[in-house]
CSV table of C-alpha atoms in Angstrom, one decimal:
chain,number,residue,atom,x,y,z
A,1436,MET,CA,28.0,-5.2,-1.0
A,1437,LYS,CA,28.9,-1.7,0.8
A,1438,ARG,CA,26.7,1.9,0.5
A,1439,PHE,CA,28.4,4.1,-2.5
A,1440,SER,CA,28.5,7.7,-1.8
A,1441,VAL,CA,27.3,11.1,-4.1
A,1442,ALA,CA,27.7,14.4,-2.3
A,1443,ALA,CA,27.1,18.2,-3.6
A,1444,VAL,CA,28.5,20.9,-2.2
A,1445,VAL,CA,26.1,23.7,-3.3
A,1446,SER,CA,26.7,27.3,-3.6
A,1447,ALA,CA,24.4,30.2,-4.3
A,1448,VAL,CA,24.7,31.5,-7.3
A,1449,ALA,CA,26.3,35.6,-7.8
A,1450,ALA,CA,23.4,37.3,-10.0
A,1451,VAL,CA,25.4,40.4,-10.0
A,1452,GLY,CA,26.8,41.2,-13.5
A,1453,LEU,CA,26.2,37.4,-14.3
A,1454,MET,CA,23.5,38.0,-17.0
A,1455,GLY,CA,25.7,39.9,-19.3
A,1456,SER,CA,28.2,36.8,-19.2
A,1457,LEU,CA,25.9,34.3,-19.7
A,1458,ALA,CA,24.4,36.0,-23.0
A,1459,THR,CA,27.8,36.2,-24.3
A,1460,ALA,CA,29.6,33.0,-22.9
A,1461,GLY,CA,29.5,29.1,-24.7
A,1462,PRO,CA,27.7,26.5,-22.9
A,1463,ALA,CA,29.5,25.5,-19.5
A,1464,VAL,CA,32.0,22.8,-19.5
A,1465,ALA,CA,32.4,20.5,-16.6
A,1466,SER,CA,35.9,20.8,-14.9
A,1467,GLU,CA,37.5,18.5,-12.4
A,1468,GLY,CA,38.0,19.3,-9.2
A,1469,PRO,CA,35.6,21.9,-7.1
A,1470,CYS,CA,34.0,24.9,-8.7
A,1471,THR,CA,36.3,27.9,-8.4
A,1472,THR,CA,33.7,30.5,-8.8
A,1473,ALA,CA,29.9,31.1,-6.6
A,1474,ASP,CA,28.2,29.5,-10.1
A,1475,GLY,CA,28.0,25.9,-9.8
A,1476,VAL,CA,27.9,22.6,-7.6
A,1477,THR,CA,30.6,20.5,-6.9
A,1478,VAL,CA,30.0,16.9,-6.9
A,1479,ILE,CA,32.4,14.7,-5.2
A,1480,VAL,CA,31.7,10.7,-5.9
A,1481,ASP,CA,32.7,8.4,-3.9
A,1482,ALA,CA,32.7,4.5,-5.8
A,1483,SER,CA,35.9,3.3,-3.7
A,1484,ALA,CA,33.5,0.1,-2.5
A,1485,VAL,CA,33.2,-0.7,-5.8
A,1486,GLY,CA,36.3,-0.2,-7.7
A,1487,GLY,CA,35.9,3.3,-8.6
A,1488,SER,CA,37.7,5.8,-6.9
A,1489,ILE,CA,36.7,9.3,-5.3
A,1490,SER,CA,36.1,12.1,-8.3
A,1491,GLN,CA,35.8,15.7,-7.9
A,1492,ARG,CA,34.2,17.6,-10.4
A,1493,CYS,CA,32.1,21.1,-10.8
A,1494,ALA,CA,29.2,21.2,-12.6
A,1495,PRO,CA,28.5,24.5,-14.2
A,1496,ASP,CA,25.6,26.7,-13.8
A,1497,LYS,CA,22.7,26.4,-11.5
A,1498,PRO,CA,21.6,22.4,-11.9
A,1499,SER,CA,18.0,22.0,-11.2
A,1500,SER,CA,18.7,19.1,-9.3
A,1501,GLY,CA,21.1,16.1,-8.2
A,1502,LEU,CA,20.4,14.2,-11.0
A,1503,ASP,CA,21.5,17.2,-13.6
A,1504,ALA,CA,24.2,18.4,-11.4
A,1505,LEU,CA,25.6,14.6,-11.9
A,1506,ARG,CA,25.1,14.8,-16.0
A,1507,ARG,CA,26.4,18.4,-15.3
A,1508,ALA,CA,30.2,17.5,-14.0
A,1509,GLY,CA,30.7,15.0,-16.8
A,1510,PHE,CA,29.0,11.7,-15.0
A,1511,SER,CA,26.6,9.1,-16.4
A,1512,TRP,CA,23.8,7.9,-14.4
A,1513,SER,CA,21.6,5.0,-14.9
A,1514,PRO,CA,18.7,4.8,-13.2
A,1515,VAL,CA,16.7,1.7,-11.2
A,1516,SER,CA,13.9,0.8,-14.0
A,1517,SER,CA,11.3,0.4,-11.8
A,1518,GLN,CA,12.0,3.9,-9.5
A,1519,PRO,CA,13.3,5.9,-12.4
A,1520,GLY,CA,14.7,8.7,-10.0
A,1521,MET,CA,16.6,6.4,-7.7
A,1522,VAL,CA,20.8,5.9,-8.9
A,1523,CYS,CA,22.0,2.4,-10.0
A,1524,ARG,CA,25.0,3.3,-11.5
A,1525,ILE,CA,27.3,6.0,-11.9
A,1526,ASP,CA,29.5,5.8,-14.4
A,1527,SER,CA,29.3,2.0,-14.9
A,1528,ARG,CA,29.5,1.5,-11.3
A,1529,PRO,CA,28.7,-1.0,-9.6
A,1530,ALA,CA,29.3,-3.4,-12.5
A,1531,PRO,CA,26.0,-4.9,-13.9
A,1532,SER,CA,27.3,-8.7,-13.2
A,1533,GLU,CA,27.0,-7.4,-9.4
A,1534,GLN,CA,24.2,-5.2,-9.5
A,1535,SER,CA,20.9,-5.3,-11.7
A,1536,CYS,CA,19.1,-2.2,-12.0
A,1537,ALA,CA,15.5,-3.9,-12.4
A,1538,SER,CA,14.9,-3.0,-8.8
A,1539,SER,CA,15.6,-1.5,-5.6
A,1540,PRO,CA,19.4,-2.5,-4.2
A,1541,PRO,CA,19.4,-4.5,-0.9
A,1542,ALA,CA,19.5,-1.9,2.0
A,1543,ASN,CA,23.1,-2.2,2.8
A,1544,ALA,CA,24.2,-1.5,-1.5
A,1545,TYR,CA,22.6,1.8,-2.4
A,1546,TRP,CA,23.9,5.6,-3.6
A,1547,GLY,CA,23.9,7.7,-0.7
A,1548,TYR,CA,23.3,11.5,-1.2
A,1549,PHE,CA,24.6,14.1,0.8
A,1550,ARG,CA,24.4,18.2,0.7
A,1551,ALA,CA,25.7,21.0,1.7
A,1552,ASN,CA,26.0,24.7,1.5
A,1553,ARG,CA,29.7,25.9,0.3
A,1554,GLY,CA,31.4,25.7,3.7
A,1555,GLY,CA,28.8,24.0,5.6
A,1556,ASP,CA,28.2,21.0,7.0
A,1557,TRP,CA,27.0,17.9,4.7
A,1558,LYS,CA,23.8,16.4,5.5
A,1559,TYR,CA,22.1,13.1,4.5
A,1560,SER,CA,19.6,13.7,2.3
A,1561,SER,CA,16.8,10.9,2.3
A,1562,VAL,CA,14.9,12.5,-0.6
A,1563,GLY,CA,17.9,11.3,-3.1
A,1564,ALA,CA,19.3,13.4,-5.5
A,1565,ALA,CA,16.1,13.8,-8.0
């Protein structure tokens, strides 16, 4: 098995004029592709090592964590049973027949988490998405 990647491009929230628009707007919905405004987090999931593809979606508003950004971007995820903050599957990948979520996966098979400020360099995060 190979390592899988999740990346979040974090952008600053534009505070000027935002409060008025939030008060009248309905709930924000995830969109395909990168965020086109300063509000939101672009989430990229590279599942190509487990038979998937590379997906890029915008998690609207201001997610409270990487896991919240995954959810807001429309990705489903499953935790490792013994470590609830650790991601085991994203959008049902890898398949249950390939990886049990009962305990941590082996060192060569895990979701790597990277972060970057908009326009900045990607950095590996050793603390994970929770």
